[in-house]
Amino acid sequence: MSILITGGAGFIGSNFVLDWLGQSDERVVNLDKLTYAGNLENLASLQGDARHVFVHGDIGDFTLVSRLLAEHQPRAVVNFAAESHVDRSIHGPGEFIQTNIVSTFHLLEALRAHWGALEGEARSGFRLLHVSTDEVYGSLGAGEPAFTETHRYEPNSPYSASKAASDHLVRAYHHTYGLPVVTTNCSNNYGPYHFPEKLIPLMIVNALAGKPLPVYGDGQQVRDWLYVTDHCSAIRHVLADGRPGETYNVGGWNEKTNLEIVHTVCALLDELQPRTDGRPYREQIAYVTDRPGHDRRYAIDARKLGRELGWKPAETFETGIRKTVAWYLDHRPWVANVLSGSYRDWVKKQYGD
Ligand code: NAD
Ligand code: DAU
């Protein structure tokens, strides 16, 4: 048996692959385009492990995906592949439309053709799990209840609009063609292997480098944080027992303002790696121009996942953020390779030309 993972060299995808193979011997075929966000160094511990088959390619390549489905006959596909950074989507939405909408459509077409020809248990047990985000629901006011699965879609950035479009396509392929899909909408993840252009790793890396810690606007925007391996365990639950056609919200009940996050990171660094001048890291905070169209608050109501599938997160924010800061302190070479861009040489070093 095997599963096909897309985007498995990115932040959440690589955590998922490592987590999966840490608990199961079921083979993982990992299809990733290796954009700037794809880093095979995250998977270095799997070097020579026959349970991991890496394929360099695009989910939008119908011929390649069809070949992989025919060759490996995976019992499930988990689709992590996406352009994922809101700020990049504001500077250049084109790649987001291409990957998150057009390439997802080609992936769905390949899956429709493959699944349509399956029979018996291979057909009834097959699943596509589409990994999505809470950002499709738009922004909440201060007193409003957290997003449930029936909250209306109201995406505000090119990123969230492109993810919303992919969610709708996935839904339509279930409704129209019967493709057995499940969708997860998760809140902000953090943890190891997070690319240091996102808030938490950026703050850790900049703090250690003595650089400013850029806080957008007033820093009072609220995000709902989930440790990445808890997201991985939620996906395993949904893959195992989620009902086809359903969506499941995933979140850690950890609403924090961005400023609280930055202060927490600074305090942990003060404790674990004090500045040589003895001053607190929070002195490096710099308020900068706000993100255009910045969503004020996200909050996820994850009760359906708990009630129906028995999932609950293992980490509190306090345990997860401490582990995260410690991981970055223990993995300086990984950070240095990402910052210098030399992580891209890994493919060549590992696999030759
Ligand atoms: P990431 O940007 O770290 O990784 C994305 C991966 O997809 C990279 O390895 C990249 O090379 C690959 N990729 C991009 N385009 C591709 C294509 N056309 N074909 C094949 N591979 C391609 O993203 P992430 O933070 O790991 O997020 C993974 C998924 O989870 C995304 O769908 C994202 O929308 C969703 N999500 C992320 C978060 C979060 O906080 N990071 C929260 C909820 C949902
Ligand atoms: O909510 C889930 C989403 O979380 C995912 O769908 C996205 O893929 C993921 O990137 C993340 O999006 P955000 O925009 O919330 O994450 P980011 O880390 O970019 O920003 C978190 C908050 O911190 C946001 O309010 C913007 C703010 N911020 C971010 C950066 C990079 C700053 O104040 N300063 C910064 O330098």
GROMACS .gro file of C-alpha atoms in nm, residues 33 93-104 106:
model
   14
   33LYS     CA    1   0.776   2.105  -0.772
   93PRO     CA    2  -0.089   3.681  -0.762
   94GLY     CA    3  -0.016   3.500  -1.091
   95GLU     CA    4   0.164   3.198  -0.945
   96PHE     CA    5  -0.118   3.156  -0.691
   97ILE     CA    6  -0.382   3.143  -0.962
   98GLN     CA    7  -0.167   2.902  -1.162
   99THR     CA    8  -0.082   2.653  -0.887
  100ASN     CA    9  -0.371   2.681  -0.645
  101ILE     CA   10  -0.644   2.691  -0.909
  102VAL     CA   11  -0.524   2.574  -1.251
  103SER     CA   12  -0.282   2.304  -1.133
  104THR     CA   13  -0.534   2.178  -0.875
  106HIS     CA   14  -0.536   1.930  -1.360
   0.00000   0.00000   0.00000
